[in-house]
C-alpha cells in the first residue's frame, strides 16, 4: 500500500515539476507548482513526518503559492491571465467539490469517539521547541535579525517616492 | 512529568562566558537598534544615524580585543572563536568604520534626508553577517550568515532608487545571489544527508576516512564553491560584480569590494583548512581535487579580472575588475591549504591571505575615497575626468597614486610586501604551485598598464579645469590610508608576528564536549 502511494506521489511530483518547467503560462506554472508541493507533502506523510508535511502544506502550498497567484493577478494585465469559466469546468469543479466534501464527512464520521493520547513518547512539536531554544538558540535568534534587516530593506524599496510631497509643504 | 522533561531536553540559557565570545556581534545588534530609534530624537536623521553607526562600529572593534585570546567553541559549537576570526573581525569593523567616515565626507549630501536609518541598518546588518562568516563551522550557521551578508547588500546595491543602472544592478545581484545560494544550500543539504551532522569539523573527519568518499561529495563541494565563489566574485560567478559596482554608490561599492569578498575568503579558508587538517594534510581524492579546483579557480579569476580591466573607462568598473583579480590571487593561496604533507604550508598560506586582506583593505579604501571625492565634486565616474588631478587636487592625486601603486604591488608600499609573501608561500611548495606564482607574476605586469593609465591621466593630461575643492575629511581618510600603506611596509615584521596564529584555527571536535 505504502509503496503504491509512494509511486503515485512521486509520479505526481515528477510530472507536475516538468509542467512547472515547461509551461509558458504563469498561472499554469503556479497550478503545476501546487501539485508538486502537495505531492512532496504526501511523501512526507508517508515518511511519518506529519509535522513537516503539515508545514509543507500550510507554508508552501497554502501561503507561498497564494502569494504567487496574487502577485500575478495584481501585476499581470495580460488577457491570458484572466479566467473565463466554461460550463464544463463548473461541472468538473462541482464534482470535485462534492467528492471532497463527502470524503471529509466520511472521515469525520469514521473517527473514534475520543482521540487517544499518544503514548509513544514522540512529541515532534515539543522536540522542535526544545531544539530551537536549546542547541539551535543562536541561529534562531539570528534569524530574527535577518528578518528585521530584510524587512527594513524591503520597506525601503517599496516606499513610494515622497520627494514630491515633501517638496511642497 | 519527568518523561516530559526528558523529551524537552535542556533549554539553553547562555551564560556570560558564552555571550562574551559574541560581544562584537552583540554591540553591532545594539547599534542596529540604536540606528532605528535615533530618528525619533533628532531632525538631522541621516547624520545622527551615521554617528550612531560609527559609535557602534568602534565599540564593536574595541570589544573584539576583549574576545581575543579566548579560543574555543561557544553556543554548543555553533560559534567558534580563534585568532583567525578575531583578526578578520578587527579588519572588517575598522574598514566599515572607514566606510561610514567616507560616507560622512563625500556621500552624505547625495542622500535624501530620512533615508539614513535604512541605509545604516542595512550596512550594519551586512557587517554582522560578514563578521559571523569568520567564526562558524556549522552548515546551518554558514547558510544563515551568508544570507545575512547578502540580502542587505542587494538592497544597498539598489539604494539609489531613481537610478536606472542601480536598479538593474540590484536585480542582477539578487538573481545571481538567489541562484548561487540555492545551489549552495542544495550542496549543504546533501552533506547533511550523507554524514548526518551539520558540524563541518565532523563532516571533514568523516570525509577523511578512506573509502568513505561518496560521489555526491563532489556535488557538495561544487555547491559550496558556487555559493562562496559568488561572494568572492570568482570567475565564473563574477558577472554581478562590475555591474553592481557601477550601479551602486561609491561607498557601497567600496564596502562590497573588501568586506563581502574578505568575509567569503575567510569562510572558505576556514572550511578548506578543516578539510585539510582532518585529512592530516595528506593527499587524498578530496583534498587533491579541492586543491586543483581552487588553484585553477584562482588563476582563471586573476587573469580574467586583469584582462577585462583593460577596456574599462569607468573608475568603479575598473576597480571592480581589479578586486576580482585580487580575489583571484588570494584564492590561489587557498589551494595550499589542502594536499600538503604537513601543516606548515597551510598555516603560512592562511597567514598570507590575512596579511593580504589587511593591506588590500587600506589600498581599496583609499582609492575608493578619492573616487568618491571626484564624484562629489564633478559628478563623474569616468577615468577621463581625473585629468589634471595632479594640479587640481595634489593631495588626492598623490593618495590615489600611492593606492594604485600598492595595488600593482610596487615598493615602497605594503602591497608589495603582501604580494611577495603570497608568492613566496606558493613558490616554497614547488610543484604546480610554481605555475601559480608565474600566473600571479604575469598578471602583476598586466595590471601595471591599467593602473598606471589612471596615474597618467591624473598627471600628464590636463584639460585646464578648475581646482577641485571639496571637504577635508575624504582627503584625511585618503592620506591616512596611504600612510598606513607605508607604515605597514615598515612594520611588516610586527604585522607578521601579529598574524602568526591565523592558521591555527579552532577545531570544534576537540572542545565541544568540554564547553557543553
XYZ file of C-alpha atoms in Angstrom:
685
model
C 0.000 0.000 0.000
C 2.695 2.459 1.049
C 4.771 1.581 -1.977
C 1.874 2.170 -4.316
C 1.138 5.503 -2.659
C 4.786 6.415 -2.876
C 4.838 5.837 -6.614
C 1.637 7.794 -7.063
C 3.020 10.763 -5.144
C 6.408 10.513 -6.827
C 4.760 10.443 -10.241
C 2.663 13.456 -9.274
C 5.723 15.393 -8.131
C 7.768 14.487 -11.184
C 5.082 15.172 -13.773
C 3.959 18.454 -12.277
C 7.568 19.544 -11.828
C 8.043 19.016 -15.552
C 4.885 21.032 -16.050
C 6.350 23.887 -13.964
C 9.429 23.938 -16.130
C 7.727 23.509 -19.481
C 4.621 25.666 -19.183
C 4.862 29.159 -20.610
C 1.766 30.467 -18.874
C 2.485 31.698 -15.374
C -0.907 30.669 -13.998
C -0.455 27.149 -15.317
C 3.014 27.095 -13.804
C 1.579 28.081 -10.443
C -1.031 25.341 -10.599
C 1.603 22.761 -11.525
C 3.745 24.006 -8.660
C 0.800 23.463 -6.346
C 0.657 19.803 -7.347
C 4.408 19.446 -6.905
C 4.285 20.856 -3.392
C 1.256 18.803 -2.435
C 2.946 15.659 -3.716
C 6.017 16.381 -1.639
C 3.778 16.827 1.385
C 2.262 13.438 0.642
C 5.737 11.912 0.597
C 6.404 13.459 3.995
C 3.222 11.868 5.322
C 4.400 8.502 4.085
C 7.651 9.033 5.986
C 5.696 9.676 9.208
C 6.920 13.251 9.269
C 3.480 14.668 9.950
C 4.697 17.993 11.234
C 6.889 18.585 8.198
C 4.053 17.577 5.903
C 1.656 19.978 7.595
C 4.195 22.787 7.383
C 4.760 21.967 3.735
C 1.058 22.241 3.029
C 0.445 25.359 5.098
C 3.531 27.358 4.183
C 4.218 26.316 0.611
C 1.024 25.016 -0.904
C -1.025 27.480 1.116
C 0.882 30.666 1.742
C 3.590 30.989 -0.856
C 1.515 29.790 -3.752
C -1.414 32.055 -2.942
C 1.124 34.876 -2.836
C 2.358 33.989 -6.311
C -1.156 33.881 -7.708
C -1.999 37.181 -6.030
C 1.179 38.694 -7.426
C 0.226 37.535 -10.896
C -3.305 38.829 -10.543
C -2.185 42.209 -9.276
C 0.597 42.832 -11.737
C -0.169 40.916 -14.896
C -2.649 42.702 -17.127
C -2.344 40.251 -19.978
C -5.650 38.704 -21.075
C -4.135 35.239 -20.773
C -4.054 35.613 -17.008
C -7.806 36.172 -16.812
C -10.209 33.402 -16.027
C -13.281 32.789 -18.127
C -15.038 29.851 -16.566
C -16.664 27.475 -19.023
C -19.769 25.420 -18.156
C -17.969 22.091 -18.238
C -15.351 23.489 -15.872
C -18.117 24.360 -13.451
C -19.409 20.809 -13.657
C -15.963 19.350 -13.012
C -15.364 21.753 -10.139
C -18.704 20.880 -8.570
C -17.954 17.174 -8.940
C -14.547 17.503 -7.280
C -16.066 19.637 -4.543
C -18.735 17.038 -3.888
C -16.175 14.243 -3.741
C -14.015 16.235 -1.346
C -16.956 17.100 0.883
C -18.172 13.538 1.066
C -14.645 12.311 1.794
C -14.333 14.818 4.609
C -17.706 13.898 6.076
C -16.936 10.212 5.807
C -13.576 10.577 7.516
C -15.051 12.662 10.315
C -17.765 10.079 10.870
C -15.235 7.287 10.945
C -13.157 8.924 13.688
C -13.103 7.121 17.017
C -15.380 8.838 19.508
C -12.437 10.151 21.532
C -8.858 10.527 20.356
C -6.430 8.508 22.430
C -3.410 10.406 23.777
C -0.211 9.443 22.025
C 1.710 7.211 24.385
C 4.655 6.619 22.134
C 6.594 9.474 23.697
C 7.135 11.257 20.415
C 6.112 14.883 20.615
C 7.600 16.345 17.464
C 6.474 19.887 18.184
C 7.782 19.733 21.737
C 11.125 18.488 20.488
C 11.201 21.200 17.869
C 10.679 23.839 20.528
C 13.386 22.368 22.723
C 15.786 22.258 19.797
C 15.064 25.859 18.865
C 15.726 27.107 22.383
C 18.482 24.571 23.017
C 21.056 23.515 20.504
C 19.951 25.989 17.873
C 19.379 29.063 20.005
C 21.977 31.141 18.159
C 20.626 30.602 14.629
C 17.096 31.003 15.969
C 17.895 34.426 17.366
C 19.975 35.313 14.348
C 17.040 34.677 12.042
C 15.168 37.449 13.831
C 17.970 39.872 12.969
C 17.940 38.662 9.359
C 14.189 39.177 9.142
C 14.389 42.627 10.732
C 17.090 43.821 8.366
C 15.426 42.312 5.312
C 12.068 43.787 6.278
C 13.594 47.237 6.558
C 15.299 46.788 3.204
C 12.066 45.656 1.568
C 10.141 48.525 3.133
C 12.737 50.950 1.835
C 12.474 49.614 -1.705
C 8.682 49.574 -1.599
C 8.442 53.025 -0.049
C 6.846 55.400 -2.511
C 8.582 58.468 -3.749
C 7.749 61.012 -1.126
C 10.023 63.641 -2.577
C 7.267 65.372 -4.499
C 5.043 65.648 -1.487
C 7.838 66.809 0.753
C 8.957 69.442 -1.723
C 5.706 71.338 -1.407
C 4.822 71.556 2.288
C 6.265 14.561 34.321
C 9.858 13.502 34.352
C 9.446 11.825 30.965
C 8.193 15.115 29.516
C 11.243 16.882 30.877
C 13.475 14.286 29.320
C 11.890 14.977 25.964
C 12.260 18.732 26.338
C 15.952 18.278 26.995
C 17.805 21.266 28.305
C 16.840 24.695 27.122
C 19.927 26.751 26.629
C 20.497 29.915 28.573
C 23.859 31.286 27.542
C 25.997 32.490 30.393
C 28.394 35.411 30.375
C 31.240 33.236 29.220
C 29.229 32.326 26.130
C 27.951 35.817 25.442
C 31.443 37.222 25.874
C 32.561 35.487 22.704
C 29.579 37.035 20.962
C 30.278 40.541 22.251
C 31.291 42.271 18.981
C 28.142 40.978 17.296
C 26.001 41.965 20.280
C 27.350 45.500 20.024
C 26.507 45.518 16.320
C 22.944 44.373 17.016
C 22.646 47.090 19.665
C 23.898 49.602 17.092
C 21.208 48.456 14.641
C 18.560 49.092 17.288
C 20.204 52.426 18.060
C 20.123 53.454 14.407
C 16.439 52.547 14.236
C 15.388 54.670 17.215
C 17.695 57.623 16.549
C 15.322 59.351 14.067
C 12.820 59.895 16.864
C 15.136 62.254 18.675
C 16.601 64.455 16.002
C 15.838 66.326 12.831
C 19.180 65.613 11.156
C 18.384 61.950 10.882
C 20.994 60.908 8.324
C 23.915 62.448 10.131
C 22.766 61.268 13.566
C 22.407 57.711 12.293
C 25.883 57.840 10.783
C 27.283 58.893 14.152
C 25.388 56.126 15.984
C 26.604 53.562 13.445
C 30.160 54.837 13.798
C 29.999 54.614 17.583
C 28.602 51.088 17.315
C 31.337 50.006 14.923
C 34.078 51.480 17.092
C 32.513 49.844 20.155
C 32.415 46.505 18.370
C 36.016 46.998 17.255
C 37.112 47.589 20.843
C 35.162 44.575 22.061
C 36.973 42.403 19.529
C 40.050 42.844 21.705
C 38.085 41.550 24.671
C 37.357 38.382 22.724
C 40.940 37.949 21.562
C 42.766 35.048 23.107
C 39.662 33.220 24.293
C 39.776 30.437 21.756
C 37.042 27.904 21.883
C 33.625 26.849 20.736
C 30.548 28.564 22.075
C 26.785 28.195 21.815
C 27.078 24.432 21.739
C 29.618 24.513 18.968
C 27.767 26.860 16.653
C 30.208 29.700 17.178
C 33.969 29.387 17.204
C 36.392 31.990 18.359
C 40.050 31.881 17.397
C 42.683 34.240 16.123
C 41.528 33.962 12.505
C 38.043 35.118 13.491
C 39.413 37.868 15.725
C 41.774 39.188 13.056
C 39.076 39.302 10.407
C 36.528 40.926 12.726
C 39.043 43.598 13.636
C 39.784 44.305 9.980
C 36.124 44.273 8.972
C 34.947 46.616 11.719
C 37.819 49.019 11.128
C 37.048 49.028 7.432
C 33.306 49.575 7.902
C 34.023 52.447 10.269
C 36.188 53.879 7.464
C 33.263 53.473 5.063
C 30.972 55.399 7.421
C 33.555 58.188 7.675
C 33.841 58.206 3.900
C 30.062 58.465 3.666
C 30.063 61.474 6.016
C 32.804 63.104 3.982
C 31.535 62.543 0.479
C 28.158 60.866 0.134
C 26.091 62.408 2.907
C 24.737 65.254 0.797
C 23.688 62.977 -2.036
C 21.326 61.027 0.221
C 17.779 62.149 0.742
C 17.086 63.214 4.320
C 15.345 60.353 6.094
C 16.987 57.507 4.178
C 19.889 57.323 6.616
C 18.287 54.936 9.141
C 17.554 52.375 6.434
C 20.992 52.726 4.909
C 22.871 52.205 8.147
C 20.599 49.399 9.313
C 21.397 47.553 6.105
C 25.092 48.366 6.344
C 25.327 47.166 9.945
C 23.222 44.091 9.196
C 25.531 43.095 6.359
C 28.539 43.747 8.587
C 27.048 41.481 11.250
C 26.679 38.687 8.731
C 30.187 39.170 7.391
C 31.664 39.181 10.858
C 29.918 35.917 11.747
C 31.062 34.350 8.479
C 34.525 34.193 10.019
C 33.527 32.301 13.123
C 31.341 29.373 12.346
C 31.774 25.855 11.047
C 28.161 24.813 11.275
C 26.402 24.345 7.947
C 23.165 25.897 9.180
C 25.003 28.935 10.506
C 27.064 29.188 7.324
C 23.954 29.413 5.191
C 22.262 31.820 7.567
C 25.152 34.260 7.867
C 25.894 34.179 4.141
C 22.277 35.215 3.602
C 22.540 37.842 6.335
C 25.532 39.263 4.498
C 23.922 39.027 1.054
C 20.346 40.198 1.499
C 21.143 43.711 2.794
C 23.819 44.016 0.095
C 21.184 43.528 -2.599
C 19.223 46.493 -1.266
C 22.372 48.557 -0.767
C 23.312 47.951 -4.404
C 19.994 49.415 -5.498
C 19.835 52.100 -2.847
C 19.641 54.832 -5.490
C 16.060 54.029 -6.347
C 15.746 56.615 -9.089
C 18.917 55.452 -10.769
C 18.280 53.078 -13.634
C 21.702 51.421 -13.521
C 21.402 50.922 -9.782
C 18.063 49.163 -10.093
C 19.394 46.957 -12.871
C 22.494 46.113 -10.859
C 20.434 45.279 -7.802
C 18.191 42.960 -9.799
C 21.161 41.191 -11.366
C 22.721 40.832 -7.953
C 19.545 39.333 -6.446
C 19.026 36.850 -9.274
C 22.620 35.755 -9.271
C 22.694 35.542 -5.499
C 19.470 33.555 -5.337
C 20.731 31.084 -7.925
C 24.118 30.512 -6.309
C 22.787 30.339 -2.771
C 20.198 27.780 -3.784
C 22.992 25.694 -5.337
C 24.905 26.085 -2.105
C 22.015 25.085 0.138
C 21.472 22.065 -2.110
C 25.081 21.075 -1.536
C 24.773 21.666 2.203
C 21.631 19.545 2.445
C 23.387 16.737 0.601
C 26.269 16.995 3.052
C 23.823 16.703 5.931
C 22.188 13.727 4.282
C 25.499 11.998 3.659
C 27.036 12.493 7.084
C 24.107 13.147 9.399
C 25.664 16.161 11.065
C 25.741 19.888 10.480
C 29.156 20.344 12.019
C 31.718 20.802 9.284
C 34.525 19.610 11.524
C 32.792 16.260 11.989
C 31.942 16.086 8.301
C 35.570 16.755 7.415
C 36.637 13.980 9.745
C 34.307 11.506 8.079
C 35.386 12.695 4.651
C 38.944 11.824 5.557
C 38.156 8.181 6.217
C 39.466 6.283 3.205
C 36.763 4.699 1.138
C 34.026 6.779 2.723
C 34.042 9.333 -0.036
C 30.772 9.325 -1.802
C 30.397 10.522 -5.372
C 27.842 13.003 -4.107
C 30.641 14.676 -2.198
C 31.651 16.324 -5.460
C 28.197 17.931 -5.658
C 28.550 19.113 -2.055
C 31.884 20.769 -2.753
C 30.713 22.293 -6.029
C 27.701 23.732 -4.224
C 29.889 25.245 -1.537
C 32.315 26.694 -4.051
C 29.437 28.163 -6.072
C 27.885 29.834 -3.034
C 31.112 31.221 -1.667
C 32.595 31.884 -5.109
C 29.674 34.185 -5.766
C 30.563 36.239 -2.702
C 34.242 36.267 -3.653
C 33.182 37.012 -7.255
C 35.446 34.298 -8.561
C 35.138 33.608 -12.296
C 32.597 32.280 -13.456
C 30.456 33.682 -10.632
C 31.683 37.243 -11.127
C 29.172 38.722 -13.580
C 27.348 40.727 -10.949
C 30.443 42.459 -9.662
C 31.212 45.148 -12.300
C 27.544 45.988 -12.814
C 26.848 46.284 -9.109
C 29.928 48.416 -8.555
C 28.898 50.706 -11.390
C 25.269 50.936 -10.360
C 25.801 51.378 -6.631
C 27.154 54.427 -4.865
C 30.907 54.576 -4.395
C 30.662 53.873 -0.665
C 28.578 50.736 -1.211
C 30.959 49.565 -3.940
C 33.908 50.105 -1.628
C 32.165 48.218 1.166
C 31.394 45.247 -1.057
C 34.871 45.220 -2.588
C 36.609 44.405 0.677
C 34.057 43.324 3.281
C 31.984 40.944 1.197
C 34.916 39.315 -0.552
C 37.078 39.181 2.540
C 34.369 37.523 4.629
C 33.803 34.879 1.971
C 37.541 34.272 1.644
C 37.912 33.826 5.395
C 34.952 31.443 5.444
C 36.407 29.440 2.562
C 39.788 29.454 4.274
C 38.328 28.027 7.458
C 36.361 25.351 5.638
C 39.248 24.246 3.455
C 41.561 24.299 6.460
C 39.216 21.995 8.379
C 39.010 19.563 5.486
C 42.786 19.650 5.119
C 43.572 19.162 8.780
C 41.057 16.347 9.183
C 42.868 14.566 6.363
C 46.156 15.227 8.132
C 47.156 17.372 5.137
C 47.712 14.155 3.234
C 46.857 13.795 -0.397
C 43.526 12.114 -0.909
C 40.936 12.222 -3.660
C 39.060 15.004 -1.919
C 41.984 17.184 -0.926
C 43.837 16.905 -4.213
C 40.808 17.707 -6.313
C 39.907 20.579 -3.991
C 43.425 21.986 -4.236
C 43.384 21.762 -8.017
C 39.948 23.333 -8.202
C 40.980 26.250 -6.013
C 44.270 26.727 -7.839
C 42.604 26.807 -11.255
C 39.766 28.979 -9.941
C 42.264 31.466 -8.540
C 44.438 31.576 -11.645
C 41.466 31.991 -14.001
C 39.880 34.632 -11.762
C 43.060 36.683 -11.524
C 43.737 36.539 -15.267
C 40.168 37.224 -16.293
C 39.849 40.175 -13.906
C 43.036 41.759 -15.181
C 42.251 41.269 -18.866
C 38.745 42.669 -18.503
C 40.044 45.689 -16.606
C 41.914 46.909 -19.687
C 38.857 48.130 -21.543
C 37.224 49.983 -18.653
C 36.638 53.726 -18.743
C 34.589 53.945 -15.564
C 36.681 54.068 -12.396
C 34.275 51.901 -10.408
C 34.133 49.223 -13.092
C 37.904 49.257 -13.265
C 38.187 48.857 -9.509
C 35.599 46.069 -9.677
C 37.722 44.083 -12.123
C 40.788 44.900 -10.058
C 39.033 43.492 -6.987
C 38.180 40.334 -8.938
C 41.846 39.967 -9.829
C 42.976 40.444 -6.225
C 40.425 37.914 -5.007
C 41.952 35.550 -7.559
C 45.433 35.967 -6.058
C 44.082 35.112 -2.630
C 42.150 32.080 -3.879
C 45.431 30.846 -5.410
C 46.935 30.812 -1.928
C 43.973 28.859 -0.571
C 44.930 25.968 -2.835
C 47.862 25.368 -0.498
C 45.592 24.599 2.415
C 44.942 21.065 1.327
C 47.088 18.295 -0.042
C 50.398 19.134 1.589
C 52.111 16.693 3.826
C 52.326 18.850 6.905
C 50.608 21.769 8.479
C 53.259 24.459 7.931
C 52.443 25.475 4.328
C 48.752 25.629 5.159
C 49.336 27.863 8.164
C 51.661 30.076 6.117
C 49.081 30.394 3.362
C 46.350 31.309 5.841
C 48.602 33.973 7.275
C 49.470 35.283 3.807
C 45.775 35.637 2.969
C 45.046 37.554 6.179
C 48.040 39.826 5.595
C 46.945 40.423 2.035
C 43.432 41.281 3.193
C 44.786 43.727 5.767
C 46.805 45.586 3.138
C 44.103 45.305 0.487
C 41.650 46.970 2.863
C 43.653 50.183 3.047
C 44.527 50.447 -0.628
C 40.950 49.928 -1.690
C 39.526 52.283 0.918
C 41.976 54.973 -0.200
C 41.295 54.533 -3.911
C 37.525 54.476 -3.478
C 37.597 57.510 -1.191
C 39.362 59.575 -3.843
C 36.932 58.274 -6.479
C 34.098 59.365 -4.179
C 35.683 62.792 -3.752
C 35.983 63.252 -7.519
C 32.394 62.080 -7.945
C 31.183 64.534 -5.311
C 32.925 67.475 -6.948
C 32.401 66.670 -10.631
C 29.508 64.205 -10.640
C 31.545 61.942 -12.904
C 32.925 58.452 -12.537
C 34.853 58.438 -15.799
C 38.588 57.978 -15.657
C 38.935 60.756 -18.238
C 37.587 63.213 -15.689
C 40.562 62.535 -13.427
C 42.615 64.601 -15.891
C 44.857 67.189 -14.338
C 44.096 65.947 -10.851
C 47.780 66.347 -10.000
C 47.302 70.113 -10.320
C 43.643 70.399 -9.336
C 43.911 68.347 -6.140
C 47.541 67.433 -5.447
C 46.861 65.567 -2.204
C 44.040 63.480 -3.639
C 46.122 62.645 -6.714
C 49.085 61.635 -4.567
C 46.910 59.379 -2.406
C 45.342 57.803 -5.484
C 48.788 57.195 -6.974
C 50.015 55.578 -3.774
C 46.985 53.289 -3.596
C 47.275 52.321 -7.266
C 50.990 51.568 -6.957
C 50.208 49.478 -3.920
C 47.504 47.631 -5.849
C 50.081 46.807 -8.505
C 52.417 45.648 -5.745
C 55.275 48.093 -6.125
C 57.625 49.102 -3.315
C 57.790 51.134 -1.091
C 54.181 50.285 -0.317
C 52.652 47.481 1.690
C 51.004 45.949 -1.378
C 54.481 44.895 -2.431
C 55.175 43.007 0.784
C 51.750 41.366 0.835
C 52.102 40.128 -2.727
C 55.666 39.000 -2.121
C 54.641 36.922 0.905
C 51.802 35.383 -1.063
C 54.068 34.442 -3.965
C 56.815 33.198 -1.679
C 54.438 30.871 0.162
C 53.316 29.445 -3.160
C 56.864 29.225 -4.533
C 58.219 27.415 -1.453
C 55.968 24.488 -2.174
C 57.246 23.876 -5.675
C 55.297 21.556 -7.927
C 52.392 23.015 -9.810
C 52.218 25.869 -7.327
C 55.204 27.379 -9.165
C 52.880 27.796 -12.129
C 50.549 29.834 -9.923
C 53.487 32.076 -8.990
C 54.126 32.690 -12.683
C 50.456 33.405 -13.278
C 50.433 35.971 -10.487
C 53.674 37.482 -11.788
C 52.374 37.849 -15.335
C 49.139 39.290 -14.010
C 51.045 41.864 -12.000
C 52.767 43.042 -15.148
C 49.431 43.159 -16.977
C 47.790 45.124 -14.179
C 50.574 47.693 -14.305
C 49.136 49.014 -17.550
C 45.624 49.866 -16.442
C 46.567 51.157 -13.009
C 49.243 53.407 -14.467
C 46.798 54.678 -17.087
C 44.902 56.420 -14.271
C 48.146 57.901 -12.967
C 48.942 59.090 -16.479
C 45.557 60.764 -16.817
C 45.994 62.457 -13.464
C 49.473 63.849 -14.072
C 50.120 64.026 -17.804
C 46.758 65.136 -19.115
C 45.216 68.451 -18.286
C 42.078 69.923 -19.728
C 42.506 73.097 -17.701
C 39.591 72.526 -15.368
C 39.198 74.370 -12.093
C 40.864 73.366 -8.886
C 38.982 70.544 -7.175
C 37.666 71.792 -3.875
C 35.523 69.834 -1.507
C 35.632 68.871 2.132
C 38.779 67.986 4.023
C 37.561 64.696 5.540
C 37.948 62.464 2.446
C 41.467 63.786 1.969
C 42.259 62.961 5.590
C 40.954 59.402 5.132
C 42.931 59.075 1.927
C 46.147 60.335 3.486
C 45.595 58.039 6.463
C 45.217 55.063 4.110
C 48.312 55.994 2.118
C 50.251 56.492 5.342
C 49.080 53.105 6.576
C 50.394 51.523 3.387
C 53.862 52.892 4.120
C 53.678 52.160 7.856
C 52.552 48.600 7.209
C 55.549 48.020 4.953
C 57.944 49.372 7.570
C 56.248 47.453 10.343
C 55.679 44.315 8.316
C 57.696 42.308 10.810
C 55.390 43.088 13.697
C 52.366 42.628 11.454
C 53.772 39.224 10.625
C 54.046 38.339 14.324
C 50.532 39.605 14.977
C 49.032 37.313 12.383
C 51.227 34.311 13.105
C 48.383 32.357 14.675
C 45.970 32.966 11.808
C 46.457 29.458 10.517
C 45.850 27.761 13.841
C 42.112 27.541 13.558
C 39.892 26.129 16.205
C 38.590 22.642 15.641
C 35.172 22.150 17.208
C 35.757 18.426 17.502
C 38.339 18.879 20.206
C 36.426 21.108 22.566
C 32.703 20.949 22.034
C 32.224 18.340 24.722
C 34.220 20.327 27.220
C 32.274 23.515 26.584
C 28.942 21.798 26.946
